[in-house]
Each structure stands twice: as structure tokens, then as C-alpha cells.
Short mmCIF file of C-alpha atoms (C1' of nucleotides) in Angstrom, two decimals:
data_model
loop_
_atom_site.label_atom_id
_atom_site.label_comp_id
_atom_site.label_asym_id
_atom_site.label_seq_id
_atom_site.Cartn_x
_atom_site.Cartn_y
_atom_site.Cartn_z
CA MET N 4 -16.76 -0.54 -27.92
CA GLU N 5 -17.11 -3.51 -30.41
CA HIS N 6 -17.49 -2.02 -33.72
CA ALA N 7 -14.11 -3.54 -35.75
CA PRO N 8 -14.57 -7.00 -38.30
CA TYR N 9 -14.25 -10.61 -36.37
CA THR N 10 -10.61 -10.11 -37.27
CA VAL N 11 -7.26 -12.32 -36.79
CA CYS N 12 -4.26 -10.17 -35.04
CA LYS N 13 -1.24 -10.42 -36.80
CA THR N 14 0.71 -9.45 -34.63
CA CYS N 15 -0.62 -12.08 -31.36
CA THR N 16 -0.37 -14.16 -34.14
CA ILE N 17 3.08 -13.55 -34.79
CA ARG N 18 4.22 -13.28 -31.71
CA THR N 19 2.81 -17.11 -30.19
CA LYS N 20 4.54 -18.09 -33.20
CA SER N 21 7.92 -17.24 -31.81
CA PHE N 22 6.40 -18.22 -28.42
CA CYS N 23 5.13 -21.05 -28.61
CA GLY N 24 7.81 -22.97 -31.75
CA ALA N 25 6.45 -26.15 -31.62
CA LEU N 26 3.26 -25.98 -31.39
CA PRO N 27 0.75 -27.68 -33.89
CA VAL N 28 -1.19 -25.41 -36.33
CA ARG N 29 -4.21 -26.77 -35.18
CA SER N 30 -3.83 -25.48 -32.08
CA LEU N 31 -2.35 -22.13 -33.38
CA ASP N 32 -5.92 -21.89 -34.88
CA SER N 33 -7.96 -22.60 -31.75
CA LEU N 34 -5.64 -20.20 -30.27
CA ALA N 35 -6.65 -17.30 -32.64
CA ASN N 36 -10.03 -17.69 -32.29
CA THR N 37 -10.39 -16.57 -28.77
CA ARG N 38 -9.33 -13.37 -30.48
CA ARG N 39 -10.59 -10.71 -32.02
CA LEU N 40 -9.41 -6.81 -32.80
CA VAL N 41 -10.68 -3.48 -32.07
CA ARG N 42 -9.37 0.32 -32.75
CA PHE N 43 -10.21 2.95 -29.48
CA GLU N 44 -8.84 6.37 -30.79
CA ARG N 45 -7.08 9.08 -28.71
CA ARG N 46 -8.29 9.02 -25.45
CA GLN N 47 -11.32 6.03 -25.65
CA THR N 48 -11.40 4.73 -22.00
CA ILE N 49 -11.04 0.96 -22.42
CA VAL N 50 -12.04 -0.60 -19.50
CA CYS N 51 -12.37 1.05 -15.66
CA GLU N 52 -11.25 0.14 -12.78
CA GLY N 53 -13.40 -1.62 -10.63
CA ALA N 54 -15.94 -3.12 -13.40
CA THR N 55 -15.26 -7.01 -14.29
CA ALA N 56 -13.09 -8.16 -15.31
CA VAL N 57 -14.43 -10.52 -18.49
CA SER N 58 -10.95 -10.16 -20.52
CA LEU N 59 -7.32 -9.38 -20.86
CA PHE N 60 -5.92 -7.48 -23.88
CA ASN N 61 -2.42 -7.34 -26.59
CA ILE N 62 -1.55 -4.82 -27.93
CA VAL N 63 -1.46 -4.43 -32.00
CA SER N 64 -0.03 -0.60 -31.26
CA GLY N 65 -0.10 2.21 -29.67
CA VAL N 66 0.38 3.30 -26.32
CA VAL N 67 -2.26 2.92 -22.98
CA LYS N 68 -2.00 4.23 -20.12
CA LEU N 69 -3.71 3.18 -16.28
CA TYR N 70 -4.35 5.17 -14.11
CA ARG N 71 -6.34 5.63 -10.65
CA SER N 72 -8.42 8.43 -9.45
CA LEU N 73 -9.97 9.28 -5.83
CA PRO N 74 -13.48 11.37 -6.31
CA ASP N 75 -11.58 14.49 -4.79
CA GLY N 76 -10.21 13.73 -8.56
CA ARG N 77 -6.71 12.76 -7.80
CA THR N 78 -5.35 10.98 -10.22
CA GLN N 79 -2.46 9.26 -10.74
CA ILE N 80 -0.82 7.40 -13.79
CA VAL N 81 -0.07 3.38 -12.39
CA GLY N 82 1.90 2.36 -15.74
CA ILE N 83 2.24 3.02 -19.76
CA ARG N 84 1.64 0.04 -22.00
CA LEU N 85 3.39 -0.19 -25.25
CA PRO N 86 3.58 -2.09 -28.54
CA GLY N 87 3.45 -6.28 -27.98
CA GLU N 88 2.51 -5.47 -24.20
CA PHE N 89 -0.31 -7.22 -22.04
CA PHE N 90 -2.82 -4.74 -19.73
CA ALA N 91 -5.41 -5.19 -17.43
CA ILE N 92 -4.54 -8.79 -16.14
CA ALA N 93 -5.83 -8.74 -13.62
CA ASP N 94 -5.88 -10.37 -10.07
CA GLY N 95 -9.17 -11.08 -8.78
CA GLU N 96 -12.51 -10.25 -9.69
CA LYS N 97 -11.66 -7.14 -10.86
CA TYR N 98 -9.86 -4.38 -12.95
CA THR N 99 -7.06 -2.89 -10.57
CA ALA N 100 -6.92 0.73 -13.01
CA THR N 101 -9.04 2.03 -15.81
CA ALA N 102 -7.37 1.91 -19.23
CA GLU N 103 -7.23 4.61 -21.70
CA ALA N 104 -5.84 5.22 -24.46
CA LEU N 105 -2.56 7.40 -25.54
CA THR N 106 -3.42 7.88 -29.37
CA SER N 107 -5.49 6.30 -31.66
CA VAL N 108 -4.39 2.23 -30.87
CA VAL N 109 -5.34 -1.69 -31.63
CA VAL N 110 -5.57 -4.50 -29.08
CA CYS N 111 -6.56 -7.97 -29.17
CA ARG N 112 -9.01 -8.80 -27.02
CA PHE N 113 -9.17 -12.06 -25.21
CA SER N 114 -12.21 -13.88 -23.00
CA ARG N 115 -10.48 -14.66 -20.00
CA SER N 116 -11.80 -17.53 -19.26
CA ARG N 117 -10.75 -18.92 -23.24
CA LEU N 118 -7.11 -17.72 -22.36
CA LYS N 119 -7.18 -19.26 -18.50
CA GLN N 120 -8.27 -23.01 -21.55
CA LEU N 121 -5.71 -22.14 -22.83
CA MET N 122 -2.55 -20.97 -20.88
CA GLN N 123 -3.73 -24.97 -19.15
CA GLN N 124 -2.90 -26.44 -22.28
CA PHE N 125 0.38 -24.70 -23.41
CA PRO N 126 2.27 -23.79 -21.13
CA GLN N 127 4.26 -20.99 -23.90
CA ILE N 128 1.51 -18.47 -23.09
CA GLN N 129 1.74 -18.67 -19.61
CA ALA N 130 5.65 -18.37 -20.07
CA ARG N 131 5.21 -15.39 -21.31
CA LEU N 132 3.68 -14.27 -20.06
CA LEU N 133 4.50 -14.89 -15.98
CA GLU N 134 8.32 -12.80 -18.91
CA MET N 135 6.04 -9.56 -19.38
CA SER N 136 4.70 -9.37 -15.27
CA TYR N 137 7.89 -9.30 -14.31
CA ARG N 138 9.07 -6.94 -16.81
CA HIS N 139 5.82 -4.32 -15.32
CA LEU N 140 6.75 -5.62 -11.74
CA ALA N 141 10.78 -4.12 -12.56
CA ALA N 142 9.44 -0.99 -14.12
CA ALA N 143 6.44 -0.32 -10.90
CA GLN N 144 9.74 -0.40 -8.63
CA ASP N 145 11.37 2.26 -11.14
CA GLN N 146 7.92 4.41 -11.43
CA ILE N 147 7.72 3.36 -6.84
CA PHE N 148 11.71 5.10 -6.52
CA LEU N 149 11.10 8.15 -9.45
CA LEU N 150 7.37 9.37 -7.17
CA GLY N 151 9.41 8.59 -3.26
CA ARG N 152 12.38 10.08 -4.28
CA LYS N 153 13.41 12.14 -7.07
CA THR N 154 13.17 16.09 -7.32
CA ALA N 155 10.07 17.39 -9.94
CA ARG N 156 13.50 18.12 -12.67
CA GLU N 157 14.63 14.36 -12.05
CA LYS N 158 11.27 13.14 -12.50
CA VAL N 159 10.94 14.85 -16.08
CA ALA N 160 14.00 13.99 -17.00
CA SER N 161 13.36 9.80 -16.16
CA PHE N 162 10.13 10.60 -17.93
CA LEU N 163 11.86 12.28 -21.40
CA MET N 164 14.57 8.51 -21.26
CA ARG N 165 11.95 6.36 -20.68
CA TYR N 166 9.50 7.24 -22.62
CA SER N 167 10.38 9.89 -25.15
CA GLY N 168 10.28 8.50 -29.45
CA LYS N 169 8.18 5.18 -28.09
CA PHE N 170 5.77 6.57 -29.20
CA ASP N 171 5.85 6.29 -32.51
CA PRO N 172 9.13 3.50 -32.93
CA GLU N 173 9.38 4.61 -36.82
CA ARG N 174 10.78 8.23 -35.89
CA MET N 175 12.33 7.37 -33.15
CA ASP N 176 15.01 9.35 -33.16
CA LYS N 177 14.08 12.54 -34.92
CA TYR N 178 11.16 13.55 -32.98
CA ARG N 179 9.99 11.93 -29.63
CA ARG N 180 6.94 13.57 -30.07
CA VAL N 181 5.60 12.44 -26.62
CA PRO N 182 1.51 12.60 -27.20
CA MET N 183 0.47 13.28 -23.62
CA THR N 184 -0.75 17.22 -22.34
CA ARG N 185 1.45 18.51 -19.87
CA THR N 186 -1.39 17.14 -16.99
CA GLU N 187 -1.27 13.81 -18.45
CA ILE N 188 2.58 13.64 -18.01
CA ALA N 189 2.80 14.81 -13.99
CA ASP N 190 -0.28 12.80 -13.63
CA PHE N 191 2.44 10.12 -14.40
CA LEU N 192 5.76 12.23 -12.59
CA GLY N 193 2.77 12.92 -9.14
CA LEU N 194 3.29 16.51 -10.24
CA THR N 195 1.75 19.24 -11.13
CA THR N 196 0.79 20.74 -15.27
CA GLU N 197 2.68 23.86 -13.71
CA THR N 198 4.97 22.09 -12.68
CA VAL N 199 5.35 19.94 -15.32
CA SER N 200 5.64 23.09 -17.08
CA ARG N 201 8.07 25.26 -15.75
CA VAL N 202 11.22 22.20 -16.05
CA LEU N 203 10.57 22.19 -19.38
CA THR N 204 10.64 25.17 -19.95
CA SER N 205 13.35 26.15 -18.18
CA PHE N 206 15.26 22.15 -19.84
CA ALA N 207 14.89 24.37 -23.12
CA ARG N 208 16.85 27.32 -21.68
CA GLU N 209 19.19 24.87 -20.19
CA LYS N 210 19.29 23.56 -24.51
CA LEU N 211 18.83 19.82 -22.98
CA VAL N 212 15.80 19.90 -25.55
CA ALA N 213 13.65 21.37 -27.99
CA ILE N 214 9.85 22.07 -27.48
CA ASP N 215 8.45 22.99 -31.02
CA LEU N 216 5.34 23.51 -31.85
CA SER N 217 2.23 21.07 -30.74
CA HIS N 218 4.15 20.63 -27.85
CA SER N 219 6.93 17.42 -29.03
CA VAL N 220 10.06 17.25 -27.87
CA ARG N 221 12.85 16.87 -29.19
CA LEU N 222 15.69 15.49 -26.89
CA LEU N 223 18.73 17.72 -27.20
CA ASN N 224 21.47 16.58 -24.53
CA ILE N 225 20.19 13.28 -23.72
CA ASP N 226 23.38 12.77 -21.50
CA LEU N 227 23.39 15.06 -19.94
CA LEU N 228 19.88 14.37 -19.33
CA ARG N 229 20.21 10.66 -18.19
CA LYS N 230 22.82 12.56 -15.88
CA ILE N 231 19.30 14.28 -14.61
CA ALA N 232 17.45 11.52 -14.58
CA GLY N 233 20.38 9.08 -12.11
CA ASN N 234 20.31 4.97 -12.63
CA MET I 11 24.56 -17.01 4.51
CA GLU I 12 23.93 -20.21 3.46
CA HIS I 13 24.28 -22.38 6.99
CA ALA I 14 21.21 -23.73 7.08
CA PRO I 15 20.92 -28.47 6.42
CA TYR I 16 19.50 -29.45 3.35
CA THR I 17 16.10 -29.61 4.67
CA VAL I 18 13.03 -29.69 2.39
CA CYS I 19 10.75 -27.12 3.04
CA LYS I 20 7.54 -28.27 3.96
CA THR I 21 5.43 -24.58 3.83
CA CYS I 22 5.78 -25.09 -0.11
CA THR I 23 4.96 -28.53 0.01
CA ILE I 24 1.77 -28.43 1.40
CA ARG I 25 1.70 -25.03 -0.70
CA THR I 26 2.52 -27.19 -3.99
CA LYS I 27 0.24 -29.71 -2.83
CA SER I 28 -2.34 -27.30 -2.54
CA PHE I 29 -1.55 -26.32 -6.06
CA CYS I 30 0.00 -28.90 -8.18
CA GLY I 31 -3.55 -31.08 -7.15
CA ALA I 32 -2.78 -33.56 -9.66
CA LEU I 33 1.04 -33.99 -9.61
CA PRO I 34 2.19 -37.45 -9.34
CA VAL I 35 3.52 -38.00 -6.02
CA ARG I 36 6.96 -38.61 -7.72
CA SER I 37 7.04 -34.84 -9.24
CA LEU I 38 6.93 -33.34 -6.24
CA ASP I 39 9.61 -35.06 -4.83
CA SER I 40 11.88 -34.17 -7.23
CA LEU I 41 10.20 -30.47 -6.72
CA ALA I 42 11.35 -30.94 -2.89
CA ASN I 43 15.05 -31.60 -3.94
CA THR I 44 15.53 -29.07 -6.11
CA ARG I 45 14.82 -26.72 -2.51
CA ARG I 46 16.44 -25.49 0.75
CA LEU I 47 15.61 -23.35 3.57
CA VAL I 48 17.80 -21.05 4.66
CA ARG I 49 17.04 -18.62 8.25
CA PHE I 50 17.46 -14.68 7.43
CA GLU I 51 17.90 -12.53 11.25
CA ARG I 52 16.16 -9.11 10.90
CA ARG I 53 19.32 -6.18 9.11
CA GLN I 54 20.50 -9.35 6.99
CA THR I 55 20.72 -9.19 3.28
CA ILE I 56 19.36 -11.94 1.72
CA VAL I 57 20.05 -10.51 -1.64
CA CYS I 58 21.01 -7.23 -3.55
CA GLU I 59 20.28 -5.24 -6.06
CA GLY I 60 22.22 -5.00 -9.54
CA ALA I 61 23.95 -9.50 -8.17
CA THR I 62 23.62 -12.06 -10.72
CA ALA I 63 20.25 -13.89 -9.86
CA VAL I 64 20.45 -16.94 -9.19
CA SER I 65 17.69 -17.83 -6.30
CA LEU I 66 14.46 -16.66 -6.48
CA PHE I 67 12.67 -17.65 -2.49
CA ASN I 68 9.87 -17.93 -1.26
CA ILE I 69 9.14 -16.54 2.17
CA VAL I 70 7.99 -19.68 5.03
CA SER I 71 7.47 -17.66 8.11
CA GLY I 72 8.95 -13.63 7.76
CA VAL I 73 8.21 -10.96 6.27
CA VAL I 74 11.37 -9.09 4.05
CA LYS I 75 11.24 -5.86 2.47
CA LEU I 76 13.03 -4.83 -0.62
CA TYR I 77 14.55 -1.88 -1.65
CA ARG I 78 16.33 0.30 -3.85
CA SER I 79 19.19 3.09 -2.81
CA LEU I 80 21.03 6.02 -5.16
CA PRO I 81 24.37 6.90 -3.91
CA ASP I 82 23.52 9.02 -2.47
CA GLY I 83 21.94 7.67 0.63
CA ARG I 84 17.85 8.19 -0.69
CA THR I 85 16.44 5.13 -0.44
CA GLN I 86 12.98 3.89 -0.46
CA ILE I 87 11.08 0.29 -0.62
CA VAL I 88 9.56 -0.72 -3.47
CA GLY I 89 7.36 -3.61 -1.81
CA ILE I 90 7.41 -6.10 1.55
CA ARG I 91 7.30 -9.49 1.40
CA LEU I 92 4.90 -11.76 3.35
CA PRO I 93 4.78 -15.96 4.40
CA GLY I 94 4.09 -17.74 1.11
CA GLU I 95 4.63 -15.15 -0.85
CA PHE I 96 7.85 -14.88 -3.73
CA PHE I 97 10.61 -13.13 -4.15
CA ALA I 98 13.92 -11.63 -6.17
CA ILE I 99 12.02 -12.78 -9.06
CA ALA I 100 13.80 -11.34 -12.14
CA ASP I 101 13.36 -9.77 -15.56
CA GLY I 102 16.76 -10.45 -16.63
CA GLU I 103 19.91 -11.49 -15.41
CA LYS I 104 20.03 -9.18 -12.57
CA TYR I 105 18.38 -8.84 -9.04
CA THR I 106 16.47 -5.52 -9.30
CA ALA I 107 16.17 -4.73 -6.19
CA THR I 108 17.90 -5.74 -2.52
CA ALA I 109 16.06 -7.93 -0.43
CA GLU I 110 16.98 -7.69 3.58
CA ALA I 111 14.74 -9.48 7.20
CA LEU I 112 12.76 -7.35 9.29
CA THR I 113 11.59 -9.62 11.20
CA SER I 114 13.82 -13.45 11.45
CA VAL I 115 12.73 -15.05 8.56
CA VAL I 116 13.12 -18.83 7.11
CA VAL I 117 12.42 -18.90 3.81
CA CYS I 118 12.71 -20.82 0.37
CA ARG I 119 16.00 -20.76 -1.63
CA PHE I 120 14.48 -22.06 -5.54
CA SER I 121 17.50 -22.50 -8.05
CA ARG I 122 16.29 -20.32 -10.56
CA SER I 123 17.59 -22.82 -13.81
CA ARG I 124 16.38 -25.85 -12.16
CA LEU I 125 13.12 -24.02 -11.57
CA LYS I 126 12.33 -22.82 -14.92
CA GLN I 127 12.83 -26.91 -15.94
CA LEU I 128 9.96 -27.09 -13.65
CA MET I 129 8.27 -24.84 -14.49
CA GLN I 130 8.14 -26.44 -18.37
CA GLN I 131 7.23 -29.49 -16.18
CA PHE I 132 4.43 -28.04 -14.35
CA PRO I 133 2.71 -25.58 -15.51
CA GLN I 134 1.00 -25.65 -12.13
CA ILE I 135 3.84 -24.14 -9.84
CA GLN I 136 3.85 -21.48 -13.81
CA ALA I 137 0.19 -20.44 -13.06
CA ARG I 138 0.72 -19.59 -8.90
CA LEU I 139 4.25 -17.41 -9.94
CA LEU I 140 1.58 -15.66 -12.17
CA GLU I 141 -0.66 -15.77 -10.38
CA MET I 142 1.38 -14.35 -7.16
CA SER I 143 3.09 -11.76 -9.20
CA TYR I 144 -0.13 -10.23 -10.82
CA ARG I 145 -0.94 -9.46 -6.93
CA HIS I 146 2.41 -8.11 -6.68
CA LEU I 147 1.82 -5.62 -9.48
CA ALA I 148 -1.53 -4.12 -8.10
CA ALA I 149 -0.05 -3.73 -4.42
CA ALA I 150 3.00 -2.12 -6.80
CA GLN I 151 -0.93 0.43 -8.16
CA ASP I 152 -1.52 1.19 -4.69
CA GLN I 153 1.85 1.91 -3.77
CA ILE I 154 2.30 4.07 -6.79
CA PHE I 155 -0.42 6.03 -5.65
CA LEU I 156 -0.03 6.44 -2.96
CA LEU I 157 3.00 7.86 -3.06
CA GLY I 158 2.45 9.93 -5.36
CA ARG I 159 -1.09 11.85 -4.81
CA LYS I 160 -1.07 11.37 -1.11
CA THR I 161 -0.30 13.14 1.13
CA ALA I 162 1.51 12.61 4.97
CA ARG I 163 -1.86 12.26 6.93
CA GLU I 164 -2.67 9.97 3.93
CA LYS I 165 0.18 7.67 3.49
CA VAL I 166 0.96 6.67 7.29
CA ALA I 167 -2.82 6.38 7.70
CA SER I 168 -2.49 3.67 4.80
CA PHE I 169 0.38 1.46 6.33
CA LEU I 170 -0.71 1.38 8.65
CA MET I 171 -4.56 0.04 7.84
CA ARG I 172 -2.17 -2.84 4.80
CA TYR I 173 0.67 -3.76 7.50
CA SER I 174 -0.03 -3.42 10.80
CA GLY I 175 -0.93 -6.71 12.07
CA LYS I 176 0.87 -8.77 9.51
CA PHE I 177 3.77 -8.87 10.87
CA ASP I 178 3.06 -12.03 14.05
CA PRO I 179 -0.37 -13.10 12.88
CA GLU I 180 -1.16 -15.02 16.01
CA ARG I 181 -1.08 -11.84 17.85
CA MET I 182 -2.48 -10.03 14.88
CA ASP I 183 -5.63 -8.39 16.52
CA LYS I 184 -3.35 -7.61 20.01
CA TYR I 185 -1.61 -6.23 18.41
CA ARG I 186 0.07 -4.65 14.91
CA ARG I 187 3.21 -4.11 16.73
CA VAL I 188 5.07 -3.47 12.95
CA PRO I 189 8.37 -4.22 13.31
CA MET I 190 9.92 -0.93 11.39
CA THR I 191 11.41 1.37 12.39
CA ARG I 192 10.07 5.18 11.44
CA THR I 193 12.94 5.40 8.64
CA GLU I 194 12.25 2.37 7.37
CA ILE I 195 8.57 3.43 6.89
CA ALA I 196 9.34 6.65 6.11
CA ASP I 197 11.48 5.06 3.11
CA PHE I 198 8.60 3.07 2.36
CA LEU I 199 6.12 5.93 2.04
CA GLY I 200 8.25 9.26 0.29
CA LEU I 201 8.94 10.66 4.10
CA THR I 202 11.70 11.26 6.25
CA THR I 203 11.35 9.53 10.23
CA GLU I 204 10.74 13.32 11.55
CA THR I 205 7.54 13.59 9.72
CA VAL I 206 6.06 10.31 9.70
CA SER I 207 7.15 10.51 13.96
CA ARG I 208 4.91 14.28 13.85
CA VAL I 209 2.36 11.99 12.43
CA LEU I 210 2.26 9.74 15.04
CA THR I 211 1.95 11.29 17.82
CA SER I 212 -0.56 13.21 16.11
CA PHE I 213 -2.69 10.22 15.23
CA ALA I 214 -2.11 8.89 19.16
CA ARG I 215 -2.79 12.29 20.49
CA GLU I 216 -6.64 12.12 18.12
CA LYS I 217 -6.16 8.65 19.75
CA LEU I 218 -6.85 7.56 16.98
CA VAL I 219 -3.80 4.52 17.62
CA ALA I 220 -1.78 4.40 21.25
CA ILE I 221 1.91 4.12 21.22
CA ASP I 222 3.35 1.69 24.01
CA LEU I 223 6.44 0.78 24.78
CA SER I 224 8.93 -0.70 22.39
CA HIS I 225 7.31 1.47 19.74
CA SER I 226 3.94 -0.72 18.88
CA VAL I 227 1.74 0.89 17.15
CA ARG I 228 -2.09 -0.35 18.43
CA LEU I 229 -4.61 0.55 16.33
CA LEU I 230 -8.13 2.42 18.50
CA ASN I 231 -10.26 4.01 15.48
CA ILE I 232 -9.72 1.39 12.84
CA ASP I 233 -12.98 3.11 10.70
CA LEU I 234 -11.82 7.25 11.07
CA LEU I 235 -7.83 5.79 10.24
CA ARG I 236 -9.54 4.04 6.79
CA LYS I 237 -11.48 7.47 5.91
CA ILE I 238 -8.02 8.78 6.56
CA ALA I 239 -6.60 6.55 4.21
CA GLY I 240 -8.91 7.35 1.55
CA ASN I 241 -9.72 3.77 -0.62
"C1'" DC Q 21 25.53 -0.46 36.52
"C1'" DG Q 22 27.44 3.96 33.91
"C1'" DC Q 23 28.43 4.08 29.06
"C1'" DC Q 24 27.76 3.43 24.24
"C1'" DT Q 25 24.82 3.89 20.47
"C1'" DT Q 26 20.29 3.56 18.04
"C1'" DC Q 27 15.98 5.27 18.23
"C1'" DC Q 28 12.67 9.31 18.54
"C1'" DA Q 29 10.10 13.23 19.88
"C1'" DT Q 30 10.31 18.10 18.59
"C1'" DG Q 31 10.71 22.44 17.88
"C1'" DA Q 32 12.70 26.98 14.80
"C1'" DT Q 33 13.35 27.57 10.17
"C1'" DC Q 34 13.43 27.39 4.96
"C1'" DC Q 35 11.90 25.42 0.67
"C1'" DA Q 36 10.23 22.21 -3.33
"C1'" DA Q 37 6.03 22.60 -5.42
"C1'" DA Q 38 1.52 23.61 -5.08
"C1'" DT Q 39 -1.25 26.85 -5.68
"C1'" DC Q 40 -3.85 30.90 -7.50
"C1'" DA Q 41 -3.97 34.17 -10.61
"C1'" DA Q 42 -3.88 35.04 -15.31
"C1'" DT Q 43 -3.34 35.85 -19.57
"C1'" DT Q 44 -1.45 33.44 -24.37
"C1'" DC Q 45 -1.35 30.39 -27.74
"C1'" DC Q 46 -3.28 27.29 -30.29
"C1'" DA Q 47 -6.46 24.08 -32.87
"C1'" DG Q 48 -10.75 23.65 -34.50
"C1'" DT Q 49 -14.90 25.10 -35.99
"C1'" DG Q 50 -18.68 27.21 -38.51
"C1'" DC R 18 -11.98 34.51 -41.53
"C1'" DA R 19 -12.95 35.73 -37.02
"C1'" DC R 20 -14.04 32.71 -32.28
"C1'" DT R 21 -13.93 29.65 -28.94
"C1'" DG R 22 -12.34 26.86 -25.70
"C1'" DG R 23 -9.18 23.38 -23.98
"C1'" DA R 24 -3.36 23.47 -23.08
"C1'" DA R 25 0.57 25.76 -22.30
"C1'" DT R 26 2.91 29.45 -19.53
"C1'" DT R 27 4.70 32.19 -16.44
"C1'" DG R 28 4.61 35.40 -12.46
"C1'" DA R 29 2.70 36.05 -6.80
"C1'" DT R 30 1.94 33.08 -2.90
"C1'" DT R 31 1.28 29.47 -0.18
"C1'" DT R 32 1.98 25.27 1.95
"C1'" DG R 33 3.31 20.49 3.07
"C1'" DG R 34 7.00 18.53 4.41
"C1'" DA R 35 11.63 18.93 4.08
"C1'" DT R 36 16.24 20.13 7.24
"C1'" DC R 37 18.91 21.28 10.98
"C1'" DA R 38 19.48 21.54 15.88
"C1'" DT R 39 19.06 19.53 20.46
"C1'" DG R 40 17.70 16.94 23.91
"C1'" DG R 41 15.55 12.25 26.04
"C1'" DA R 42 14.75 7.23 25.87
"C1'" DA R 43 15.24 2.36 25.44
"C1'" DG R 44 18.35 -1.54 24.76
"C1'" DG R 45 23.00 -4.11 24.47
"C1'" DC R 46 27.07 -4.17 26.32
"C1'" DG R 47 31.64 -4.85 29.33
#
DNA sequence: CGCCTTCCATGATCCAAATCAATTCCAGTG
DNA sequence: CACTGGAATTGATTTGGATCATGGAAGGCG
């Protein structure tokens, strides 16, 4: 799991600098010393639901899905985390969801106990975590509304509007690849693979999207998709 | 909206004391001075989705529902807040959900901008907010799983396990009243009133619950209900 | 007390999405 | 290059919960 050499996370350092502004250099060093970079390939599990929470992570690059599942196989993705965001910020002793890499991912691992000390020393870090958890709470509310009250078409349209292109920011508006299988999209939207597939082909027939080789989705009519997504 | 006299919130002060431990008394006073108690009756709206976020609230007593709705009438409760918890902690400029009193509620209103200053002064307050937002994030994940993957029976059973009795803690195990209409329960669980009603009467037939006058629900077979709820 | 009004229960019917069931399509791989 | 296995599409059928419709019970109020 942790082959990566002991490296300082540049992304975090940069972010830390911008957020912690006036911190003395020595503080930044001590911050850096509590972190290390770890790389995960697509489909690798980063943390497991129910395991004792020892670390928390900041994403340097790549995308991570958080999911929960029941013994009978029912699975639900409860969140998607993009570069710069934190995950596995558990409330108590245990992780509340499993985290798995959706793309190649480089994460910055923080020791939980050490971070607690650092937060006391540098409130700016805490402020950043707080701000981010509000954003995630608002995103969770979006998903709750989507799951509770939207139709399959609305769900898929919302998903495309929200996430397509977020996976490789360089080619953002050209291809908007979504490196998720139909099953994963279904597990995000509370649907089945078949339904996701049917909705996507129906969108393709209506010229709302184009489905290229390797299942890349390109958005053709963003305005109409936004209208279908509703809010 | 704001008839209440300018009063210090004892609950908050007590909590603040326990969480802020070593703060000097003068700090606590300055904290207290930024707060005031406000009372809302059942069905009164406390804040509106989309309105500019100026305050945030701590619940002294009572229960609050947070919901979002679409122009076509579809409504989804995205969270329930119990005594001691904060709400309307918005990410940006606007509230992300409407907050409405489910019971008589006494809340402690904090000015957003002032709290920001205070947080910088007293990291302990920030730590408490952070801890609470993690808990709410975990609760949101529960709800996401429930909405995406559970059946109507499982949803209702989960709801009863989670919330019955939380509304008047004194009589916790005697009656477990749930002061929500069938419609509100439906809007929480992503169902319709009719389905909630049918599931509850079927639970009553199976002696899992008893439905008393004024629609109080009493749980009769908690073990079996927990099993139905799944996790 | 009787008249609303809101909430709840329950039956009949419908429908969106799930389930079941084949193919088809690729991306590897030897 | 053919083989293989996971992923996607597509069709047929079923079904859980929505929708429609009606009647009853409870609380509020003139």
C-alpha cells in the first residue's frame, strides 16, 4: 500500500502556503514532515469502511470515490472527491465509507493524531478543513435531493453536468471523459446499469451527448442538459 | 421573526465552557455578547434556501428540519437537527436549504461575521464546529445510502430506529413520538405519504409498532425493526 | 355543537425502473 | 490473430411504489 518514497506534497505545501499566509517557514516544515505522498492506481482501495481511522488524505491529483455497501451486494457511492479535496475525515474511531481510486491518484497522507496537534497550533488549517466540509455537506445535500426526488433522466443529466470533464482538467471542454463504468454511475445515482445505459443512449439519440469509443461521453447540448437536470 | 429579548444562551455557554475549557472568563463574555435566543413555533421558517447567509444557529431545544424544494413541488428533507447541533452553516454566500421548526424550538443565533472573528481568536470553537460537521457528513452519507438503495420498508424502519424518541428526550423510551406528518416523513425518505402510511400500518399489523392516538408511534419490537432497517 | 380543514388510511390502477435474458463490443493477452 | 472475459447494449417481462380516488378521523373555531 505504501511503497512511495517519503516525499513532501508540493500541492499541499502550495495550498498550505496560500491558506496559512503568515506562518513562519519552520512551521511549514513541521507540517511537511507529517505528510507523505502515496500513489494508487484505478480500482485500488485506499481505506475501508469500518476500519480504524488512522489517516486522512488530501488529493494531489486524480479522483476518488467514497462508497458504502451492504453484505447483499447493494452499493451506493456516497461521494466523489476531486484534486485539492480531503477525504476520510472521520467523525469517530472508524472510517464511515470505503475510498477507492477512480483514476490514477496521488494522495497526501496525514497522520490523524499529528494533524490534531497541528490544528491546535495553526488554526488556519482547521479553517480550511471546516470550509471544505461545508462544501461537502452542501454537495451531500445535492445528492440527497437527487436520490430522493429526481427521475432517471434527471439524475443522469445532473451527473453529467456536475462531473463530466472534472476528471482530466486539461482537456476539460474537449472530451469530458467520465472514467466510470455504467455500474459505478448507477451506484452513484441509485439506479441500475441497464437504466444508465438506456438513458445515455436515449440522450445520444436526442443529440444531447455523443458516446465515443471507450465510452467517453461528450456533451453536445449543455443548455438542454442543464434544463433536464433541473436546478 | 426576532421578538425575543436579548438573552444569553445558557446551553451554549455551558457547552462552550466544556469545549473551550481553558478560555478566560472575559472571552466567554465576549462570546456570549454575540448571541441571542430566538423562539420559533412548529412550522415556522427559520431561514430560506437561497437567501443571503447572515446568521448561523445552535439549537437550545427542539428539532429543526432542513429541506430543499423544486418549483414543481417536489420536496426533500436533507437533514434533521437535534438540540445542541448547529445549522445554516453555509459554504458560501447563500443558505443551501430551508430550515423549519418541527417542534417548538429555541435557537441561539450567531452573527456569521462576528463568529468568524471569534473562531480566529478561539480555535476551540472551530474545533467543535469541525467535529459537528463531520458528524453531519456521516449522517448525510447514511441518508444517501438509504435513499439510493433501501426499500420502502427498510427506509421507514431506519427512520424509526434513528429518530423516534429523539423529539422529547424525557419520555424517550415510553412513547417515542415522532411529531412529523406522513408527508414530512415521506419527504425525508424519498417516498409518498401513501406509501409511508401503508408501511406503518403493515408494521402495526406485524406488531412491530403501535400507532396510538394523535399518530404517536411506539416501537414494540426494536430488534426486528433494526434487522429490517439493515445496518 | 356543527362546520371546516388538514391529516390519514386504504383500495384500484398505472408506470418508471428493476429484473431477467440474450447478444455484442472491445481491450487485453498469449 | 483468434480467444477470452468484463462491460455495454438492447429487448421482454415484472414489480415496487406512485398516482388517482374516496372515505374517515381528529382538531380548531365561530
